[in-house]
Amino acid sequence: MTSNNTKRPTNINGKNPRPESSEQSNSISKSSFNYHYAIGRGGFGKVWKVEMKRTKEFFALKEMQKLRVISKRSVHSVMNERKILETLKANFIVNMHFAFQDRENLYLVMDLKNGGDLRYHIAKNKRFTEVQTKFIAACIVSGLQYVHSNGILHRDIKPENLVFDERGYLHITDFGIARVWTPENSKDTSGTPGYMAPEVIFRQNHGIAADYFAVGVILYELMMGRRPYIGRDRKEIRDQMISRQARVSEIPEGWTMEAVDFINKLIQRKSSSRLGNKGFGEISSHPWLKDFPWKDLSLGALTSPYIPRSQDNFDPRNLGDWKDEIDPTIDLASSQNLFIGYSYDERVFMEVSNAHHKKSLSSF
Ligand SMILES: Nc1ncnc2c1ncn2[C@@H]1O[C@H](COP(=O)(O)OP(=O)(O)OP(=O)(O)O)[C@@H](O)[C@H]1O
C-alpha cells in the first residue's frame, strides 16, 4: 500500500478507495488492466472485474461503446454520470477512481463490489426476512442521504443499480440519469417503470421523495416477492397508479407492523405525504429504524444478515450480447469531439474526494 504518510480516506472495508499515487498520470488506459470476467451488463457495454497491473488492485471497469452511446442519444447521460461521480465520494455509493477513453470506448474505473446486484439476489431468493430487509434499507438510505445532501437526485434507484460487496453491504451505482436538484429542472420523466414515483411519471416537479418512493417499491418487493404496481409498460403502471393507492395488506410471517407502516408510507402516491419528503431525519426517526445503529453501519462494524456467496458475482445474464442494432449511419471518426472532456483529471479528483469524504463521514 501507500508509502507516504498522507492520510487518505478509507472505505468501509478499511481499504484505500484510490490506487497508488505512482499510478497518477494521464497514461491510464485499457492496457493498465488485466481483464478477469464480466460482472455486469449495461446499456452501452459490459462491466468487467479488472486488476490494475501495477498495483494489483481490483476494480470494476465500466466500458461504454461510443457508437452505442451516440446511437441511443445518450452522450449527455454518460458525460453527466462521469461528472457527477467525480463530485461524490462515500461509503454507500460506488466510487469512481478514473475516467478515460480510447477511439471506440469510454471507461469508468470504479470500486469493485463483488457480491452481485440486488436484482440477481431477488431472483435467487424471491423474498427476504425483515432483519435482512432492514439492513438493506439502512444501506440504501445512508447512500441516498449522502447523495441528496450534495444536492443530487439519483432518479434510477432499482435493484439492478444496487450492488453488494462481499460483506453484504449494499452500494448505489449508475448515476446516468442523476441530476443536480433544482425546482425547475426536474420535470423530465427519466427512470424505470415500476420504480418511478407518480410525480415523475406524470411529469410533475420532483425532488428527493421520488428516490424514497423507489426505496419503498424495493422494500415491498423484498417483503412480498412482487412490486406494488405491476404492468407490462409505463402506461399500464400509470393506469394502476391512478386507480388505487397500493399498500401492504397481508403481513408475511415474522414481519412487524412497524415495517409495514414504513413501507406503506414510502409508497404513498402523493409526494407531500410520503415519508422522506422532508429528508433523512424523517426516515431515521420512524419507529422501524429509530434504534438502528447508524454509526456502526457507517464504520462497517455490523455483520450483515445477508452475505452473498462467493460465486454470486457471476451472473449468466452478463454473457449475452446486445440484440439492438447500432445506427449504421453514425460516423465515429467525425463524432469524436462529442466526447471532449471525458478524461482523467487527477487534480480535480483529489480535491473533491477529500472534501466530500470528510463531509460524508461527519454526517453519519
Ligand atoms: N462497481 C461495480 N461493481 C460490481 N458490479 C457492478 C458495478 N457497477 C455495475 N455493476 C454491475 O453492472 C450492471 C450494469 O452497470 P450499470 O447499471 O452501471 O450500467 P448502465 O449501462 O448504466 O446500465 P443501464 O442500462 O441499466 O442504465 C449493474 O446492474 C451491476 O450488476
mmCIF file of C-alpha atoms and ligand atoms in Angstrom:
data_model
loop_
_atom_site.group_PDB
_atom_site.id
_atom_site.type_symbol
_atom_site.label_atom_id
_atom_site.label_comp_id
_atom_site.label_asym_id
_atom_site.label_seq_id
_atom_site.Cartn_x
_atom_site.Cartn_y
_atom_site.Cartn_z
ATOM 1 C CA MET A 1 0.000 0.000 0.000
ATOM 2 C CA THR A 2 0.968 3.636 0.080
ATOM 3 C CA SER A 3 4.342 4.525 1.421
ATOM 4 C CA ASN A 4 3.860 8.210 2.221
ATOM 5 C CA ASN A 5 2.208 9.460 5.414
ATOM 6 C CA THR A 6 -0.589 11.489 3.862
ATOM 7 C CA LYS A 7 -3.860 10.413 5.408
ATOM 8 C CA ARG A 8 -6.159 9.115 2.744
ATOM 9 C CA PRO A 9 -9.857 8.390 3.088
ATOM 10 C CA THR A 10 -10.743 4.759 3.651
ATOM 11 C CA ASN A 11 -13.944 2.981 2.717
ATOM 12 C CA ILE A 12 -15.998 0.705 4.953
ATOM 13 C CA ASN A 13 -13.679 -2.192 4.255
ATOM 14 C CA GLY A 14 -10.781 -0.109 5.511
ATOM 15 C CA LYS A 15 -9.239 -0.055 2.048
ATOM 16 C CA ASN A 16 -7.863 2.961 0.266
ATOM 17 C CA PRO A 17 -10.510 3.920 -2.308
ATOM 18 C CA ARG A 18 -7.850 5.196 -4.720
ATOM 19 C CA PRO A 19 -4.997 3.432 -6.401
ATOM 20 C CA GLU A 20 -1.331 4.216 -5.697
ATOM 21 C CA SER A 21 -0.022 7.674 -6.358
ATOM 22 C CA SER A 22 2.637 6.119 -8.588
ATOM 23 C CA GLU A 23 -0.211 5.428 -10.998
ATOM 24 C CA GLN A 24 -1.161 9.110 -11.096
ATOM 25 C CA SER A 25 -0.775 10.151 -14.668
ATOM 26 C CA ASN A 26 -2.801 10.742 -17.735
ATOM 27 C CA SER A 27 -1.469 7.494 -19.114
ATOM 28 C CA ILE A 28 -4.176 5.260 -17.678
ATOM 29 C CA SER A 29 -5.571 3.177 -20.494
ATOM 30 C CA LYS A 30 -7.122 -0.185 -21.151
ATOM 31 C CA SER A 31 -3.670 -1.745 -21.132
ATOM 32 C CA SER A 32 -3.151 -0.667 -17.495
ATOM 33 C CA PHE A 33 -5.508 -3.500 -16.501
ATOM 34 C CA ASN A 34 -5.777 -7.273 -16.677
ATOM 35 C CA TYR A 35 -9.358 -8.234 -17.523
ATOM 36 C CA HIS A 36 -10.845 -11.067 -15.442
ATOM 37 C CA TYR A 37 -14.525 -11.561 -16.359
ATOM 38 C CA ALA A 38 -17.767 -9.660 -16.994
ATOM 39 C CA ILE A 39 -19.643 -8.866 -13.781
ATOM 40 C CA GLY A 40 -22.436 -6.817 -15.265
ATOM 41 C CA ARG A 41 -24.025 -5.636 -18.447
ATOM 42 C CA GLY A 42 -25.156 -2.076 -19.006
ATOM 43 C CA GLY A 43 -26.894 -0.352 -21.871
ATOM 44 C CA PHE A 44 -23.649 0.544 -23.692
ATOM 45 C CA GLY A 45 -21.200 -2.183 -22.779
ATOM 46 C CA LYS A 46 -20.083 -4.606 -20.123
ATOM 47 C CA VAL A 47 -18.774 -4.063 -16.622
ATOM 48 C CA TRP A 48 -15.597 -6.077 -16.008
ATOM 49 C CA LYS A 49 -13.686 -7.208 -12.991
ATOM 50 C CA VAL A 50 -10.175 -5.922 -13.710
ATOM 51 C CA GLU A 51 -6.862 -5.804 -11.903
ATOM 52 C CA MET A 52 -4.584 -2.811 -12.203
ATOM 53 C CA LYS A 53 -1.307 -4.336 -13.413
ATOM 54 C CA ARG A 54 0.948 -2.012 -11.475
ATOM 55 C CA THR A 55 -0.772 -2.007 -8.068
ATOM 56 C CA LYS A 56 -2.560 -5.383 -8.211
ATOM 57 C CA GLU A 57 -5.744 -3.649 -7.009
ATOM 58 C CA PHE A 58 -9.104 -4.865 -8.266
ATOM 59 C CA PHE A 59 -11.667 -2.528 -9.798
ATOM 60 C CA ALA A 60 -14.910 -2.621 -11.757
ATOM 61 C CA LEU A 61 -14.333 -1.245 -15.244
ATOM 62 C CA LYS A 62 -17.454 0.036 -16.978
ATOM 63 C CA GLU A 63 -16.909 0.001 -20.710
ATOM 64 C CA MET A 64 -19.236 2.019 -22.941
ATOM 65 C CA GLN A 65 -19.106 1.771 -26.736
ATOM 66 C CA LYS A 66 -19.187 5.254 -28.270
ATOM 67 C CA LEU A 67 -21.240 4.100 -31.269
ATOM 68 C CA ARG A 68 -23.866 2.633 -28.951
ATOM 69 C CA VAL A 69 -23.880 5.798 -26.796
ATOM 70 C CA ILE A 70 -24.449 8.017 -29.854
ATOM 71 C CA SER A 71 -26.982 5.605 -31.309
ATOM 72 C CA LYS A 72 -29.062 5.797 -28.143
ATOM 73 C CA ARG A 73 -28.735 9.593 -27.969
ATOM 74 C CA SER A 74 -27.052 9.219 -24.602
ATOM 75 C CA VAL A 75 -23.907 11.355 -24.892
ATOM 76 C CA HIS A 76 -25.320 13.747 -22.322
ATOM 77 C CA SER A 77 -26.179 10.925 -19.935
ATOM 78 C CA VAL A 78 -22.699 9.326 -19.925
ATOM 79 C CA MET A 79 -20.947 12.682 -19.574
ATOM 80 C CA ASN A 80 -23.384 13.501 -16.787
ATOM 81 C CA GLU A 81 -22.605 10.262 -14.928
ATOM 82 C CA ARG A 82 -18.879 10.886 -15.152
ATOM 83 C CA LYS A 83 -19.266 14.485 -13.928
ATOM 84 C CA ILE A 84 -21.500 13.584 -11.005
ATOM 85 C CA LEU A 85 -19.342 10.651 -9.889
ATOM 86 C CA GLU A 86 -16.350 12.971 -9.844
ATOM 87 C CA THR A 87 -18.055 15.062 -7.171
ATOM 88 C CA LEU A 88 -19.274 12.178 -4.979
ATOM 89 C CA LYS A 89 -17.218 10.035 -2.658
ATOM 90 C CA ALA A 90 -18.817 7.961 0.086
ATOM 91 C CA ASN A 91 -19.279 4.588 1.682
ATOM 92 C CA PHE A 92 -22.642 3.579 0.313
ATOM 93 C CA ILE A 93 -22.134 4.580 -3.288
ATOM 94 C CA VAL A 94 -19.857 3.038 -5.887
ATOM 95 C CA ASN A 95 -16.969 5.487 -6.127
ATOM 96 C CA MET A 96 -15.235 6.398 -9.364
ATOM 97 C CA HIS A 97 -11.422 6.398 -9.478
ATOM 98 C CA PHE A 98 -10.596 7.213 -13.092
ATOM 99 C CA ALA A 99 -12.313 8.026 -16.345
ATOM 100 C CA PHE A 100 -10.613 7.663 -19.714
ATOM 101 C CA GLN A 101 -11.384 6.965 -23.345
ATOM 102 C CA ASP A 102 -9.916 5.488 -26.484
ATOM 103 C CA ARG A 103 -11.196 5.680 -30.030
ATOM 104 C CA GLU A 104 -14.045 3.168 -29.587
ATOM 105 C CA ASN A 105 -14.954 3.281 -25.908
ATOM 106 C CA LEU A 106 -15.434 5.357 -22.776
ATOM 107 C CA TYR A 107 -14.314 3.812 -19.498
ATOM 108 C CA LEU A 108 -15.132 4.376 -15.840
ATOM 109 C CA VAL A 109 -12.895 2.707 -13.254
ATOM 110 C CA MET A 110 -14.927 2.164 -10.107
ATOM 111 C CA ASP A 111 -14.880 0.417 -6.731
ATOM 112 C CA LEU A 112 -15.362 -3.300 -7.298
ATOM 113 C CA LYS A 113 -18.396 -4.634 -5.455
ATOM 114 C CA ASN A 114 -18.096 -8.364 -5.612
ATOM 115 C CA GLY A 115 -21.426 -9.620 -4.312
ATOM 116 C CA GLY A 116 -23.731 -9.232 -7.314
ATOM 117 C CA ASP A 117 -26.605 -6.794 -7.758
ATOM 118 C CA LEU A 118 -29.840 -6.888 -5.781
ATOM 119 C CA ARG A 119 -31.870 -7.938 -8.866
ATOM 120 C CA TYR A 120 -29.817 -11.133 -9.071
ATOM 121 C CA HIS A 121 -30.403 -11.823 -5.366
ATOM 122 C CA ILE A 122 -34.152 -11.134 -5.598
ATOM 123 C CA ALA A 123 -34.357 -13.605 -8.495
ATOM 124 C CA LYS A 124 -32.487 -16.156 -6.401
ATOM 125 C CA ASN A 125 -34.284 -15.730 -3.056
ATOM 126 C CA LYS A 126 -37.689 -14.305 -4.063
ATOM 127 C CA ARG A 127 -38.238 -12.890 -0.546
ATOM 128 C CA PHE A 128 -36.057 -11.589 2.274
ATOM 129 C CA THR A 129 -36.550 -11.612 6.050
ATOM 130 C CA GLU A 130 -37.376 -8.428 7.931
ATOM 131 C CA VAL A 131 -33.910 -8.324 9.520
ATOM 132 C CA GLN A 132 -32.219 -8.644 6.134
ATOM 133 C CA THR A 133 -34.545 -6.057 4.616
ATOM 134 C CA LYS A 134 -33.853 -3.580 7.407
ATOM 135 C CA PHE A 135 -30.093 -3.810 6.830
ATOM 136 C CA ILE A 136 -30.565 -3.408 3.070
ATOM 137 C CA ALA A 137 -32.859 -0.397 3.669
ATOM 138 C CA ALA A 138 -30.319 1.196 6.003
ATOM 139 C CA CYS A 139 -27.545 0.899 3.389
ATOM 140 C CA ILE A 140 -29.702 2.410 0.629
ATOM 141 C CA VAL A 141 -30.994 5.348 2.696
ATOM 142 C CA SER A 142 -27.481 6.045 4.011
ATOM 143 C CA GLY A 143 -26.249 6.286 0.418
ATOM 144 C CA LEU A 144 -29.203 8.462 -0.543
ATOM 145 C CA GLN A 145 -28.706 10.770 2.406
ATOM 146 C CA TYR A 146 -25.198 11.485 1.166
ATOM 147 C CA VAL A 147 -26.280 11.906 -2.465
ATOM 148 C CA HIS A 148 -29.166 14.236 -1.519
ATOM 149 C CA SER A 149 -27.033 16.247 0.892
ATOM 150 C CA ASN A 150 -24.855 17.045 -2.124
ATOM 151 C CA GLY A 151 -27.867 18.385 -3.997
ATOM 152 C CA ILE A 152 -28.173 15.382 -6.326
ATOM 153 C CA LEU A 153 -31.228 13.259 -7.128
ATOM 154 C CA HIS A 154 -30.361 9.710 -8.267
ATOM 155 C CA ARG A 155 -33.700 9.099 -10.062
ATOM 156 C CA ASP A 156 -32.998 5.475 -11.001
ATOM 157 C CA ILE A 157 -32.946 3.606 -7.708
ATOM 158 C CA LYS A 158 -33.792 -0.022 -8.568
ATOM 159 C CA PRO A 159 -32.364 -3.449 -7.693
ATOM 160 C CA GLU A 160 -30.083 -3.522 -10.790
ATOM 161 C CA ASN A 161 -28.358 -0.372 -9.546
ATOM 162 C CA LEU A 162 -27.632 -1.628 -6.022
ATOM 163 C CA VAL A 163 -24.576 -3.853 -5.682
ATOM 164 C CA PHE A 164 -23.440 -5.909 -2.704
ATOM 165 C CA ASP A 165 -19.861 -6.075 -1.562
ATOM 166 C CA GLU A 166 -18.596 -9.393 -0.241
ATOM 167 C CA ARG A 167 -19.591 -8.425 3.324
ATOM 168 C CA GLY A 168 -23.232 -7.875 2.386
ATOM 169 C CA TYR A 169 -23.184 -4.058 2.431
ATOM 170 C CA LEU A 170 -25.123 -2.508 -0.426
ATOM 171 C CA HIS A 171 -23.883 0.372 -2.622
ATOM 172 C CA ILE A 172 -25.655 2.667 -5.085
ATOM 173 C CA THR A 173 -24.363 2.714 -8.663
ATOM 174 C CA ASP A 174 -25.406 4.047 -12.110
ATOM 175 C CA PHE A 175 -25.712 7.827 -11.923
ATOM 176 C CA GLY A 176 -26.558 8.066 -15.655
ATOM 177 C CA ILE A 177 -29.827 9.954 -15.127
ATOM 178 C CA ALA A 178 -28.970 11.591 -11.806
ATOM 179 C CA ARG A 179 -29.461 15.371 -11.733
ATOM 180 C CA VAL A 180 -28.377 18.319 -9.701
ATOM 181 C CA TRP A 181 -31.636 19.176 -7.955
ATOM 182 C CA THR A 182 -33.328 22.458 -8.766
ATOM 183 C CA PRO A 183 -37.069 23.089 -8.564
ATOM 184 C CA GLU A 184 -37.234 23.843 -12.311
ATOM 185 C CA ASN A 185 -35.218 21.121 -13.984
ATOM 186 C CA SER A 186 -36.941 18.115 -12.522
ATOM 187 C CA LYS A 187 -39.801 17.714 -14.950
ATOM 188 C CA ASP A 188 -38.451 15.088 -17.347
ATOM 189 C CA THR A 189 -39.679 11.532 -16.969
ATOM 190 C CA SER A 190 -36.458 9.528 -16.860
ATOM 191 C CA GLY A 191 -36.403 6.384 -14.771
ATOM 192 C CA THR A 192 -37.531 2.785 -14.800
ATOM 193 C CA PRO A 193 -41.271 1.992 -14.835
ATOM 194 C CA GLY A 194 -42.202 0.135 -11.685
ATOM 195 C CA TYR A 195 -39.817 2.201 -9.548
ATOM 196 C CA MET A 196 -40.707 5.660 -10.850
ATOM 197 C CA ALA A 197 -42.691 7.823 -8.470
ATOM 198 C CA PRO A 198 -46.093 9.056 -9.732
ATOM 199 C CA GLU A 199 -44.863 12.685 -9.847
ATOM 200 C CA VAL A 200 -42.076 11.577 -12.236
ATOM 201 C CA ILE A 201 -44.424 9.509 -14.401
ATOM 202 C CA PHE A 202 -46.883 12.422 -14.567
ATOM 203 C CA ARG A 203 -44.119 14.904 -15.449
ATOM 204 C CA GLN A 204 -44.522 17.000 -12.333
ATOM 205 C CA ASN A 205 -41.755 18.657 -10.352
ATOM 206 C CA HIS A 206 -39.976 16.104 -8.233
ATOM 207 C CA GLY A 207 -37.375 16.055 -5.513
ATOM 208 C CA ILE A 208 -35.802 13.646 -3.043
ATOM 209 C CA ALA A 209 -39.162 11.998 -2.277
ATOM 210 C CA ALA A 210 -39.026 10.387 -5.746
ATOM 211 C CA ASP A 211 -35.909 8.437 -4.716
ATOM 212 C CA TYR A 212 -37.605 7.373 -1.469
ATOM 213 C CA PHE A 213 -40.636 6.099 -3.428
ATOM 214 C CA ALA A 214 -38.261 3.764 -5.292
ATOM 215 C CA VAL A 215 -36.845 2.572 -1.958
ATOM 216 C CA GLY A 216 -40.410 1.782 -0.848
ATOM 217 C CA VAL A 217 -41.032 -0.259 -4.000
ATOM 218 C CA ILE A 218 -37.821 -2.237 -3.434
ATOM 219 C CA LEU A 219 -38.629 -2.951 0.227
ATOM 220 C CA TYR A 220 -42.167 -4.001 -0.748
ATOM 221 C CA GLU A 221 -40.608 -6.365 -3.302
ATOM 222 C CA LEU A 222 -38.238 -7.865 -0.727
ATOM 223 C CA MET A 223 -41.162 -8.395 1.659
ATOM 224 C CA MET A 224 -43.889 -9.592 -0.730
ATOM 225 C CA GLY A 225 -41.931 -11.098 -3.629
ATOM 226 C CA ARG A 226 -43.618 -8.722 -6.109
ATOM 227 C CA ARG A 227 -43.891 -4.983 -6.768
ATOM 228 C CA PRO A 228 -46.823 -2.837 -5.616
ATOM 229 C CA TYR A 229 -47.728 -1.627 -9.133
ATOM 230 C CA ILE A 230 -47.163 -4.243 -11.820
ATOM 231 C CA GLY A 231 -47.627 -3.661 -15.533
ATOM 232 C CA ARG A 232 -46.064 -4.539 -18.851
ATOM 233 C CA ASP A 233 -45.244 -0.940 -19.671
ATOM 234 C CA ARG A 234 -45.322 2.603 -18.384
ATOM 235 C CA LYS A 235 -48.972 3.073 -19.392
ATOM 236 C CA GLU A 236 -50.241 0.031 -17.508
ATOM 237 C CA ILE A 237 -48.336 1.060 -14.392
ATOM 238 C CA ARG A 238 -49.612 4.621 -14.721
ATOM 239 C CA ASP A 239 -53.212 3.392 -15.008
ATOM 240 C CA GLN A 240 -52.791 1.332 -11.850
ATOM 241 C CA MET A 241 -51.360 4.293 -10.003
ATOM 242 C CA ILE A 242 -54.329 6.409 -10.994
ATOM 243 C CA SER A 243 -56.851 3.814 -9.889
ATOM 244 C CA ARG A 244 -55.554 2.803 -6.456
ATOM 245 C CA GLN A 245 -53.097 3.505 -3.638
ATOM 246 C CA ALA A 246 -51.027 0.320 -3.182
ATOM 247 C CA ARG A 247 -50.345 -0.847 0.350
ATOM 248 C CA VAL A 248 -49.035 -3.906 2.135
ATOM 249 C CA SER A 249 -52.295 -5.622 3.049
ATOM 250 C CA GLU A 250 -51.202 -9.066 4.246
ATOM 251 C CA ILE A 251 -48.289 -9.270 6.635
ATOM 252 C CA PRO A 252 -45.888 -12.137 5.948
ATOM 253 C CA GLU A 253 -44.904 -14.276 8.925
ATOM 254 C CA GLY A 254 -42.151 -12.806 11.074
ATOM 255 C CA TRP A 255 -42.715 -9.181 9.980
ATOM 256 C CA THR A 256 -43.690 -6.347 12.320
ATOM 257 C CA MET A 257 -46.307 -3.628 11.940
ATOM 258 C CA GLU A 258 -43.536 -1.002 12.061
ATOM 259 C CA ALA A 259 -42.005 -2.445 8.898
ATOM 260 C CA VAL A 260 -45.388 -2.481 7.169
ATOM 261 C CA ASP A 261 -46.042 1.127 8.201
ATOM 262 C CA PHE A 262 -42.591 2.213 6.976
ATOM 263 C CA ILE A 263 -43.102 0.641 3.553
ATOM 264 C CA ASN A 264 -46.694 1.892 3.206
ATOM 265 C CA LYS A 265 -45.550 5.428 3.969
ATOM 266 C CA LEU A 266 -42.768 5.271 1.364
ATOM 267 C CA ILE A 267 -45.056 4.104 -1.440
ATOM 268 C CA GLN A 268 -47.542 6.956 -0.892
ATOM 269 C CA ARG A 269 -48.632 8.280 -4.282
ATOM 270 C CA LYS A 270 -48.752 11.854 -3.034
ATOM 271 C CA SER A 271 -45.170 13.071 -2.595
ATOM 272 C CA SER A 272 -46.086 15.684 0.019
ATOM 273 C CA SER A 273 -47.366 12.980 2.373
ATOM 274 C CA ARG A 274 -44.610 10.471 1.579
ATOM 275 C CA LEU A 275 -42.095 9.512 4.265
ATOM 276 C CA GLY A 276 -38.728 11.063 3.412
ATOM 277 C CA ASN A 277 -40.218 14.097 1.689
ATOM 278 C CA LYS A 278 -38.711 16.246 4.430
ATOM 279 C CA GLY A 279 -35.381 14.443 4.364
ATOM 280 C CA PHE A 280 -33.407 11.686 6.013
ATOM 281 C CA GLY A 281 -34.386 12.789 9.550
ATOM 282 C CA GLU A 282 -37.938 11.600 8.888
ATOM 283 C CA ILE A 283 -36.654 8.222 7.730
ATOM 284 C CA SER A 284 -34.270 7.649 10.626
ATOM 285 C CA SER A 285 -36.818 8.691 13.256
ATOM 286 C CA HIS A 286 -39.555 6.336 12.017
ATOM 287 C CA PRO A 287 -40.202 3.612 14.661
ATOM 288 C CA TRP A 288 -38.861 0.889 12.327
ATOM 289 C CA LEU A 289 -35.406 2.479 12.066
ATOM 290 C CA LYS A 290 -35.176 4.752 15.079
ATOM 291 C CA ASP A 291 -32.929 2.366 17.041
ATOM 292 C CA PHE A 292 -30.798 1.376 14.054
ATOM 293 C CA PRO A 293 -27.039 1.633 14.798
ATOM 294 C CA TRP A 294 -26.234 4.137 12.030
ATOM 295 C CA LYS A 295 -22.793 4.932 13.332
ATOM 296 C CA ASP A 296 -21.737 1.267 13.389
ATOM 297 C CA LEU A 297 -23.166 0.834 9.901
ATOM 298 C CA SER A 298 -21.122 3.743 8.556
ATOM 299 C CA LEU A 299 -17.993 2.308 10.154
ATOM 300 C CA GLY A 300 -18.646 -1.114 8.644
ATOM 301 C CA ALA A 301 -18.800 -2.567 12.159
ATOM 302 C CA LEU A 302 -22.038 -4.536 11.670
ATOM 303 C CA THR A 303 -22.293 -8.090 10.394
ATOM 304 C CA SER A 304 -24.770 -8.064 7.547
ATOM 305 C CA PRO A 305 -27.640 -10.528 7.965
ATOM 306 C CA TYR A 306 -27.385 -11.267 4.240
ATOM 307 C CA ILE A 307 -23.971 -12.253 2.954
ATOM 308 C CA PRO A 308 -23.614 -13.090 -0.759
ATOM 309 C CA ARG A 309 -21.831 -16.319 -1.600
ATOM 310 C CA SER A 310 -18.527 -16.084 -3.437
ATOM 311 C CA GLN A 311 -19.999 -17.208 -6.754
ATOM 312 C CA ASP A 312 -22.738 -14.556 -6.617
ATOM 313 C CA ASN A 313 -20.762 -12.126 -8.714
ATOM 314 C CA PHE A 314 -21.056 -14.468 -11.655
ATOM 315 C CA ASP A 315 -24.385 -13.918 -13.356
ATOM 316 C CA PRO A 316 -25.114 -15.692 -16.662
ATOM 317 C CA ARG A 317 -27.074 -12.572 -17.763
ATOM 318 C CA ASN A 318 -23.672 -10.986 -18.387
ATOM 319 C CA LEU A 319 -22.606 -13.465 -21.035
ATOM 320 C CA GLY A 320 -25.069 -12.446 -23.734
ATOM 321 C CA ASP A 321 -24.615 -9.717 -26.271
ATOM 322 C CA TRP A 322 -26.922 -6.902 -27.343
ATOM 323 C CA LYS A 323 -29.726 -7.601 -29.773
ATOM 324 C CA ASP A 324 -30.346 -3.988 -30.826
ATOM 325 C CA GLU A 325 -28.656 -2.636 -33.926
ATOM 326 C CA ILE A 326 -26.279 0.310 -33.902
ATOM 327 C CA ASP A 327 -27.348 3.015 -36.362
ATOM 328 C CA PRO A 328 -25.110 2.281 -39.428
ATOM 329 C CA THR A 329 -25.138 5.953 -40.479
ATOM 330 C CA ILE A 330 -23.136 7.073 -37.442
ATOM 331 C CA ASP A 331 -19.588 8.003 -38.320
ATOM 332 C CA LEU A 332 -17.423 7.538 -35.264
ATOM 333 C CA ALA A 333 -14.459 9.498 -36.647
ATOM 334 C CA SER A 334 -16.476 12.679 -37.119
ATOM 335 C CA SER A 335 -18.314 12.183 -33.804
ATOM 336 C CA GLN A 336 -15.204 12.028 -31.641
ATOM 337 C CA ASN A 337 -15.464 15.645 -30.497
ATOM 338 C CA LEU A 338 -18.737 14.779 -28.749
ATOM 339 C CA PHE A 339 -16.647 13.197 -26.030
ATOM 340 C CA ILE A 340 -14.262 16.054 -25.355
ATOM 341 C CA GLY A 341 -13.735 16.372 -21.623
ATOM 342 C CA TYR A 342 -14.035 12.665 -20.927
ATOM 343 C CA SER A 343 -10.588 12.244 -19.464
ATOM 344 C CA TYR A 344 -8.899 11.508 -16.220
ATOM 345 C CA ASP A 345 -8.062 14.581 -14.142
ATOM 346 C CA GLU A 346 -6.092 13.787 -11.014
ATOM 347 C CA ARG A 347 -6.143 17.282 -9.543
ATOM 348 C CA VAL A 348 -9.917 17.677 -9.602
ATOM 349 C CA PHE A 349 -10.416 14.197 -8.223
ATOM 350 C CA MET A 350 -8.051 14.714 -5.270
ATOM 351 C CA GLU A 351 -9.692 17.949 -4.148
ATOM 352 C CA VAL A 352 -13.192 16.625 -4.488
ATOM 353 C CA SER A 353 -12.583 13.256 -2.899
ATOM 354 C CA ASN A 354 -11.008 14.567 0.252
ATOM 355 C CA ALA A 355 -13.596 17.263 0.882
ATOM 356 C CA HIS A 356 -16.561 15.059 0.131
ATOM 357 C CA HIS A 357 -15.360 12.043 2.005
ATOM 358 C CA LYS A 358 -14.803 14.051 5.181
ATOM 359 C CA LYS A 359 -18.271 15.530 4.784
ATOM 360 C CA SER A 360 -19.884 12.133 4.281
ATOM 361 C CA LEU A 361 -18.312 10.614 7.377
ATOM 362 C CA SER A 362 -19.170 13.549 9.591
ATOM 363 C CA SER A 363 -22.822 13.401 8.540
ATOM 364 C CA PHE A 364 -23.328 9.865 9.884
HETATM 365 N N1 LIG B 1 -18.851 -1.162 -9.327
HETATM 366 C C1 LIG B 1 -19.484 -2.291 -9.622
HETATM 367 N N2 LIG B 1 -19.133 -3.452 -9.026
HETATM 368 C C2 LIG B 1 -19.782 -4.588 -9.364
HETATM 369 N N3 LIG B 1 -20.771 -4.687 -10.270
HETATM 370 C C3 LIG B 1 -21.154 -3.569 -10.901
HETATM 371 C C4 LIG B 1 -20.546 -2.313 -10.603
HETATM 372 N N4 LIG B 1 -21.131 -1.368 -11.365
HETATM 373 C C5 LIG B 1 -22.065 -2.002 -12.106
HETATM 374 N N5 LIG B 1 -22.092 -3.319 -11.833
HETATM 375 C C6 LIG B 1 -22.959 -4.332 -12.455
HETATM 376 O O1 LIG B 1 -23.114 -3.986 -13.825
HETATM 377 C C7 LIG B 1 -24.503 -3.759 -14.148
HETATM 378 C C8 LIG B 1 -24.599 -2.635 -15.175
HETATM 379 O O2 LIG B 1 -23.995 -1.447 -14.639
HETATM 380 P P1 LIG B 1 -24.671 -0.032 -14.776
HETATM 381 O O3 LIG B 1 -26.084 -0.102 -14.244
HETATM 382 O O4 LIG B 1 -23.779 0.992 -14.201
HETATM 383 O O5 LIG B 1 -24.719 0.106 -16.364
HETATM 384 P P2 LIG B 1 -25.660 1.018 -17.239
HETATM 385 O O6 LIG B 1 -25.172 0.996 -18.656
HETATM 386 O O7 LIG B 1 -25.765 2.346 -16.631
HETATM 387 O O8 LIG B 1 -26.999 0.219 -17.131
HETATM 388 P P3 LIG B 1 -28.448 0.643 -17.596
HETATM 389 O O9 LIG B 1 -28.593 0.103 -18.974
HETATM 390 O O10 LIG B 1 -29.324 -0.083 -16.574
HETATM 391 O O11 LIG B 1 -28.545 2.131 -17.490
HETATM 392 C C9 LIG B 1 -25.164 -3.476 -12.793
HETATM 393 O O12 LIG B 1 -26.532 -3.847 -12.823
HETATM 394 C C10 LIG B 1 -24.361 -4.349 -11.845
HETATM 395 O O13 LIG B 1 -24.823 -5.684 -11.903
#
